[in-house]
XYZ file of C-alpha atoms in Angstrom:
477
model
C 10.539 5.150 29.429
C 8.547 2.724 31.566
C 8.095 -1.040 31.209
C 4.571 -0.439 29.924
C 5.946 1.846 27.208
C 8.373 -0.875 26.128
C 5.512 -3.362 25.981
C 3.546 -0.944 23.790
C 6.510 -0.800 21.415
C 6.777 -4.596 21.186
C 5.828 -4.884 17.471
C 8.525 -2.354 16.571
C 11.077 -4.002 18.870
C 10.435 -7.423 17.301
C 10.904 -6.052 13.770
C 14.092 -4.217 14.782
C 15.454 -7.298 16.543
C 14.626 -9.498 13.540
C 16.497 -7.150 11.187
C 19.529 -7.095 13.494
C 19.467 -10.890 13.867
C 19.309 -11.419 10.108
C 22.185 -8.973 9.612
C 24.338 -10.876 12.110
C 23.483 -14.249 10.579
C 24.348 -12.977 7.089
C 27.763 -11.887 8.329
C 28.661 -15.527 9.037
C 26.312 -17.745 7.070
C 24.314 -17.190 3.898
C 21.311 -19.416 3.345
C 18.285 -18.236 1.399
C 15.759 -20.506 3.091
C 17.001 -19.684 6.591
C 16.781 -15.949 5.935
C 13.276 -16.285 4.514
C 12.120 -18.340 7.514
C 13.601 -15.826 9.960
C 11.823 -13.007 8.135
C 8.458 -14.748 8.152
C 8.940 -15.608 11.822
C 9.664 -11.955 12.608
C 6.474 -10.825 10.886
C 4.451 -13.557 12.603
C 5.752 -12.722 16.089
C 5.198 -9.001 15.543
C 1.624 -9.634 14.392
C 1.020 -12.023 17.312
C 1.939 -9.267 19.771
C -0.793 -6.934 18.510
C -3.807 -8.544 20.260
C -1.844 -8.522 23.509
C -1.414 -4.732 23.256
C -5.126 -3.981 22.934
C -5.464 -3.778 26.719
C -2.614 -1.220 26.839
C -3.983 1.090 24.175
C -4.255 3.971 23.810
C -0.711 4.572 24.985
C 1.339 7.673 24.155
C 4.946 6.488 24.071
C 6.937 9.725 24.245
C 5.472 12.520 22.089
C 6.433 10.572 18.941
C 4.379 7.351 18.943
C 0.700 6.800 19.748
C -0.182 3.128 20.125
C -3.980 3.000 19.902
C -6.543 0.728 18.256
C -6.200 2.670 15.006
C -2.423 2.158 14.883
C -2.683 -1.520 15.830
C -5.200 -2.153 13.062
C -3.023 -0.633 10.339
C 0.169 -2.208 11.689
C -1.566 -5.580 11.478
C -2.621 -4.882 7.890
C 0.921 -3.835 6.966
C 2.437 -6.943 8.573
C 0.009 -9.152 6.649
C 1.058 -7.543 3.381
C 4.761 -7.840 4.237
C 4.345 -11.523 5.144
C 2.663 -12.248 1.800
C 5.342 -10.348 -0.122
C 8.169 -12.204 1.653
C 6.456 -15.560 1.060
C 5.949 -14.849 -2.649
C 9.491 -13.516 -3.025
C 11.162 -16.793 -2.017
C 10.388 -18.704 -5.229
C 10.853 -15.518 -7.275
C 14.394 -14.956 -5.988
C 15.344 -18.626 -6.331
C 15.488 -18.277 -10.124
C 17.580 -15.093 -10.074
C 21.336 -14.784 -9.892
C 23.257 -13.033 -7.119
C 22.684 -12.550 -3.407
C 19.094 -13.002 -2.269
C 19.292 -12.642 1.508
C 19.552 -8.844 1.715
C 16.126 -8.611 0.088
C 14.481 -9.839 3.302
C 16.471 -7.456 5.463
C 15.277 -4.534 3.358
C 11.654 -5.771 3.474
C 11.763 -5.895 7.287
C 13.205 -2.370 7.490
C 10.615 -1.057 5.049
C 7.877 -2.716 7.137
C 9.281 -1.112 10.281
C 9.118 2.276 8.555
C 5.501 1.625 7.551
C 4.606 0.641 11.126
C 6.155 3.838 12.491
C 4.059 5.863 10.052
C 0.860 4.121 11.165
C 1.561 5.060 14.813
C 3.172 8.482 14.233
C 1.805 11.380 16.294
C 4.634 13.853 15.718
C 6.467 15.342 12.741
C 9.745 13.712 13.840
C 8.303 10.193 13.856
C 6.548 10.987 10.573
C 9.848 11.899 8.935
C 11.753 8.983 10.473
C 9.131 6.545 9.200
C 9.093 8.106 5.730
C 12.866 7.987 5.397
C 13.235 4.439 6.746
C 10.599 3.280 4.264
C 11.980 5.284 1.337
C 15.641 4.309 1.734
C 14.670 0.631 1.869
C 12.506 0.975 -1.237
C 15.356 2.644 -3.201
C 17.409 -0.517 -2.841
C 14.472 -2.896 -3.294
C 13.351 -1.273 -6.550
C 16.880 -1.610 -7.975
C 17.519 -5.034 -6.416
C 17.875 -6.862 -9.754
C 21.142 -5.188 -10.702
C 21.410 -7.105 -13.981
C 18.168 -5.470 -15.169
C 18.409 -1.976 -16.614
C 14.716 -1.390 -15.911
C 15.159 -2.299 -12.261
C 18.095 0.077 -11.823
C 16.173 2.803 -13.648
C 13.205 2.265 -11.330
C 15.443 2.611 -8.270
C 17.028 5.830 -9.525
C 13.679 7.393 -10.434
C 12.193 6.525 -7.073
C 15.302 7.884 -5.330
C 15.116 11.261 -7.071
C 11.383 11.805 -6.686
C 11.298 10.537 -3.103
C 14.065 13.018 -2.241
C 11.944 15.805 -3.754
C 8.919 14.680 -1.745
C 10.988 14.729 1.469
C 11.984 18.319 0.710
C 8.313 19.289 0.347
C 7.451 17.570 3.632
C 10.288 19.247 5.538
C 9.445 22.708 4.194
C 5.789 22.184 5.068
C 6.718 21.048 8.583
C 8.812 24.195 9.041
C 5.911 26.455 8.069
C 3.437 24.627 10.331
C 5.922 24.731 13.213
C 6.509 28.457 12.686
C 2.764 29.079 13.001
C 1.910 26.689 15.855
C 5.170 26.350 17.798
C 4.759 22.578 17.963
C 5.331 19.444 15.890
C 2.838 17.277 17.780
C -0.312 16.366 15.850
C -2.483 16.848 18.945
C -1.098 20.310 19.720
C -1.345 21.390 16.099
C -4.964 20.206 16.040
C -5.811 22.236 19.137
C -4.039 25.270 17.674
C -5.874 24.831 14.375
C -9.199 24.996 16.229
C -8.457 28.642 17.037
C -8.350 31.627 14.724
C -4.645 32.237 15.247
C -3.304 29.617 12.821
C -5.607 30.034 9.858
C -3.234 32.286 7.989
C -1.486 31.673 4.694
C 1.771 30.194 6.134
C -0.121 27.472 8.023
C -2.273 26.591 5.018
C 0.781 26.625 2.733
C 2.584 24.289 5.124
C -0.318 21.846 5.156
C -0.476 21.864 1.352
C 3.295 21.271 1.072
C 3.043 18.307 3.441
C 0.128 17.010 1.377
C 2.225 17.413 -1.795
C 5.128 15.474 -0.273
C 2.886 12.679 0.906
C 1.141 12.798 -2.481
C 4.369 11.514 -4.057
C 4.249 8.472 -1.762
C 0.565 7.902 -2.536
C 1.149 8.427 -6.279
C -1.838 10.714 -6.758
C -2.087 13.284 -9.548
C -0.017 15.404 -10.203
C 2.647 13.524 -8.214
C 2.153 10.208 -10.029
C 4.673 10.360 -12.876
C 7.097 7.899 -11.271
C 4.467 5.215 -10.724
C 4.229 3.322 -14.052
C 8.009 3.259 -14.602
C 8.778 2.090 -11.053
C 5.991 -0.504 -11.114
C 7.278 -1.873 -14.417
C 10.979 -1.858 -13.522
C 10.924 -3.031 -9.909
C 10.807 -6.772 -9.119
C 7.203 -8.000 -8.942
C 7.225 -8.663 -5.148
C 8.654 -5.190 -4.545
C 5.957 -3.659 -6.727
C 3.369 -5.499 -4.616
C 4.895 -4.026 -1.453
C 4.975 -0.493 -2.855
C 1.370 -0.767 -4.048
C 0.062 -2.045 -0.708
C 2.090 -1.654 2.498
C 3.858 1.553 1.474
C 0.761 3.371 0.254
C -1.417 1.963 3.035
C 0.937 3.253 5.732
C 1.118 6.723 4.205
C -2.656 6.852 3.786
C -3.158 5.825 7.434
C -0.905 8.730 8.411
C -2.756 11.173 6.134
C -6.146 10.082 7.476
C -5.051 10.505 11.100
C -3.368 13.867 10.459
C -6.166 15.489 8.468
C -8.862 14.101 10.760
C -7.155 15.712 13.742
C -6.832 19.163 12.159
C -10.383 18.946 10.704
C -9.785 20.018 7.114
C -13.459 20.906 6.694
C -12.748 24.275 8.312
C -10.341 25.085 5.444
C -12.307 25.431 2.169
C -9.126 25.974 0.146
C -7.661 22.700 1.405
C -10.911 20.868 0.684
C -10.801 22.224 -2.884
C -7.194 21.061 -3.336
C -7.922 17.518 -2.134
C -11.118 17.339 -4.209
C -9.192 18.373 -7.317
C -6.466 15.798 -6.637
C -9.072 13.065 -6.097
C -10.978 13.805 -9.312
C -7.790 14.188 -11.365
C -6.393 10.914 -9.974
C -9.550 9.013 -10.896
C -9.661 10.286 -14.456
C -5.914 10.200 -15.139
C -5.442 6.718 -13.677
C -8.338 5.142 -15.560
C -7.927 6.938 -18.903
C -4.168 6.346 -19.078
C -4.637 2.674 -18.159
C -6.787 2.269 -21.283
C -3.720 3.020 -23.422
C -1.389 0.452 -21.833
C -0.396 -3.011 -23.056
C 1.906 -3.819 -20.127
C 0.097 -5.510 -17.233
C 2.263 -3.957 -14.521
C 1.730 -0.499 -16.002
C -2.035 -1.134 -16.160
C -1.989 -2.036 -12.468
C 0.117 1.071 -11.787
C -2.421 3.414 -13.334
C -5.177 1.412 -11.673
C -3.567 2.105 -8.288
C -3.598 5.839 -9.041
C -7.344 5.733 -9.615
C -7.918 3.665 -6.462
C -6.059 6.217 -4.360
C -8.333 8.827 -5.917
C -11.314 6.819 -4.674
C -9.753 6.635 -1.207
C -9.327 10.406 -1.035
C -13.116 10.648 -0.970
C -12.945 9.311 2.602
C -10.587 12.169 3.532
C -13.156 14.652 2.216
C -16.056 12.934 3.973
C -16.781 13.345 7.675
C -17.963 11.153 10.508
C -17.134 7.571 11.564
C -18.418 6.166 8.251
C -15.469 7.779 6.421
C -12.804 6.105 8.575
C -14.592 2.752 8.356
C -14.920 3.052 4.569
C -11.220 3.878 4.217
C -10.132 0.938 6.377
C -12.323 -1.626 4.622
C -11.392 -0.316 1.184
C -7.719 -0.653 2.073
C -8.237 -4.246 3.245
C -9.956 -5.092 -0.041
C -7.288 -3.230 -2.022
C -4.450 -4.976 -0.166
C -5.858 -8.468 -0.698
C -6.706 -7.837 -4.355
C -3.436 -6.142 -5.289
C -1.261 -8.682 -3.462
C -3.049 -11.484 -5.302
C -2.754 -9.766 -8.689
C 0.968 -9.171 -8.283
C 1.254 -12.650 -6.792
C 0.101 -14.077 -10.128
C 2.637 -11.859 -11.918
C 5.338 -13.096 -9.525
C 4.463 -16.760 -10.049
C 4.532 -16.450 -13.848
C 7.848 -14.556 -13.923
C 11.157 -16.265 -14.684
C 14.830 -15.503 -14.263
C 14.989 -13.430 -17.440
C 12.120 -10.966 -16.902
C 8.817 -10.415 -15.136
C 5.620 -11.636 -16.774
C 4.290 -8.170 -17.542
C 3.472 -8.421 -21.267
C -0.128 -8.968 -22.256
C 0.990 -11.942 -24.388
C 2.229 -13.690 -21.238
C -1.397 -14.021 -20.159
C -2.967 -14.867 -23.483
C -4.600 -18.284 -23.241
C -3.486 -18.725 -19.620
C -6.785 -20.409 -18.765
C -5.777 -23.383 -20.956
C -2.293 -23.686 -19.450
C -2.815 -22.729 -15.800
C -6.593 -22.581 -15.196
C -6.097 -22.128 -11.441
C -3.948 -19.018 -11.883
C -6.260 -17.632 -14.566
C -9.217 -18.077 -12.218
C -7.436 -16.287 -9.364
C -6.389 -13.414 -11.624
C -9.923 -13.102 -13.005
C -11.437 -12.864 -9.515
C -8.872 -10.224 -8.546
C -9.577 -8.135 -11.620
C -13.320 -8.368 -10.930
C -12.654 -7.117 -7.409
C -10.554 -4.204 -8.663
C -13.412 -3.324 -11.000
C -15.920 -3.461 -8.128
C -18.039 -6.376 -9.349
C -20.606 -7.629 -6.754
C -19.754 -10.565 -4.452
C -16.138 -9.392 -4.219
C -14.410 -7.337 -1.529
C -13.789 -4.551 -4.039
C -17.521 -4.034 -4.509
C -18.188 -3.788 -0.760
C -15.237 -1.420 -0.320
C -16.417 0.847 -3.112
C -19.968 0.755 -1.719
C -18.736 2.038 1.649
C -16.711 4.807 0.015
C -19.756 5.913 -1.988
C -21.900 5.750 1.155
C -19.407 7.948 3.027
C -19.406 10.452 0.159
C -23.196 10.516 -0.064
C -23.467 10.905 3.721
C -21.310 14.033 3.496
C -23.182 15.278 0.384
C -20.087 15.151 -1.820
C -22.261 14.654 -4.890
C -19.847 15.837 -7.644
C -17.029 13.599 -6.353
C -19.368 10.613 -5.958
C -20.641 11.034 -9.540
C -17.046 11.165 -10.809
C -16.277 7.997 -8.819
C -19.207 6.168 -10.422
C -18.203 7.266 -13.933
C -14.609 6.174 -13.414
C -15.678 2.797 -12.057
C -17.307 2.158 -15.435
C -14.205 3.355 -17.309
C -11.981 1.084 -15.224
C -14.064 -1.944 -16.125
C -12.848 -1.746 -19.751
C -9.125 -2.223 -19.153
C -9.720 -4.948 -16.569
C -11.849 -6.766 -19.144
C -9.011 -6.476 -21.678
C -6.805 -8.587 -19.431
C -9.612 -11.067 -18.737
C -10.281 -11.431 -22.480
C -6.566 -12.155 -22.993
C -6.692 -14.844 -20.283
C -9.483 -16.681 -22.079
C -8.375 -16.097 -25.679
C -6.161 -18.306 -27.828
C -5.546 -21.987 -27.388
C -2.711 -21.868 -24.895
C -0.180 -23.108 -27.452
C 1.497 -19.699 -27.832
C 3.505 -19.965 -24.595
C 3.932 -23.534 -23.418
C 6.737 -22.835 -20.948
C 4.601 -21.415 -18.142
C 6.200 -21.732 -14.678
C 4.503 -24.062 -12.233
C 3.675 -22.245 -8.960
C 5.323 -23.660 -5.849
C 3.232 -25.112 -3.042
C 3.877 -22.116 -0.818
C 2.832 -19.655 -3.515
C -0.266 -21.713 -4.317
C -1.211 -21.718 -0.631
C -0.749 -17.944 -0.361
C -2.848 -17.267 -3.468
C -5.547 -19.694 -2.310
C -5.755 -17.998 1.099
C -5.962 -14.531 -0.471
C -8.675 -15.664 -2.905
C -10.740 -17.200 -0.119
C -10.350 -14.045 1.968
C -11.401 -11.867 -0.955
C -14.582 -13.859 -1.588
C -15.392 -14.028 2.123
C -15.047 -10.235 2.453
C -17.362 -9.808 -0.522
C -20.026 -12.220 0.740
C -19.882 -11.788 4.517
C -18.049 -8.569 5.512
C -19.937 -8.108 8.799
C -17.288 -9.357 11.288
C -14.550 -7.316 9.616
C -16.730 -4.191 9.582
C -17.401 -4.650 13.291
C -13.685 -5.011 13.991
C -12.933 -1.886 11.949
C -15.587 0.142 13.796
C -13.948 -0.702 17.129
C -10.497 0.194 15.823
C -11.608 3.503 14.295
C -13.187 4.815 17.529
C -9.796 6.066 18.708
C -9.518 8.215 15.593
C -12.831 10.045 15.888
């Protein structure tokens, strides 16, 4: 490995070094604030190295890692989400009993796994990234050991993630048996010929899709989602909903773009069915919920259904639509779970609908932030969610995916109802029902303010971000 290769791996090296440094510090000295600062510094330094690597990309570092503009873009997005989660987690963990420092170590390792997935160009790096992410999330979901729901969430995620890994490995074996390679580029070149269009190759691709479907929480692999979202600590739920799913989706988009799924009608039908089922199941089941975290869980299922439209579409518009939608989804979801995190206390998370009833009279600032985020999730104009959904629809229309686009429009209307239920609760009552509402810390207020400003800016003036995305997506096409 050359010096240039090591430079290309700098974001990964910084995250690995930060995790090792925190582990060594914890062996001698435990201090919550110090560990949090070291974690945030690690994320900041890793993100700061990304612009410096643009002149080196694209760079194939061994057959496993491809550092190109596409990978750098998604690594930056993942690091932003991890930074926000770590910042929000500090005040959240302060009110809980037990050790707090290991939480940050696990977040860094999970972020490293996500970054590997975003740059993976080989089945081995794919599996290493998946396992590093999954093992960290097992512990994070069950981090509040005094909570039965948290432990239950960890066990459920452990079991289903193990099943998904089995699907992925079996699918890899079938694809390898047909192509003789585990490199995405070689598989793509083999798939262009007539020799690997048989049933074993297609079955392998579908098994890999099923395994990754568990990570994305799309139908019919979504059953773990509401229970894990409800039981896991609120910052962990935010990480699962954003960084984890975003990294896996970046991998799926790269992989299926390279093999050109449009030459496999059966695979197109499978993904179309999953997308439509995810939209309907996520939105219709969310209508029946009274728990805010479960509502956001089912909402995430529907949003991943919307994102699958970009997999089905073709051309540069699809990749751009997926990237912008993920930015909007990250900012909105992090803010929504940030409000949940701020309102939670040492006894339980603020996930009951009653916790938000009359919030506008007690914490008008938080109620305003939550309202804007829910509007964005619903796709209301002048928010990032609206622009993201517009680009997804445009990509679908450009590829003449009319049935899927119609289903997307119908489900956007359905989703508006359960978002409005939460908004109505925020503005109902007199605020006297729950007087003991936690006061957000200065750091949490700053994070939520920055996310809100970013969300509005993306909804009003998305041009610079779209231009940046177009440059980053050129390496994918």
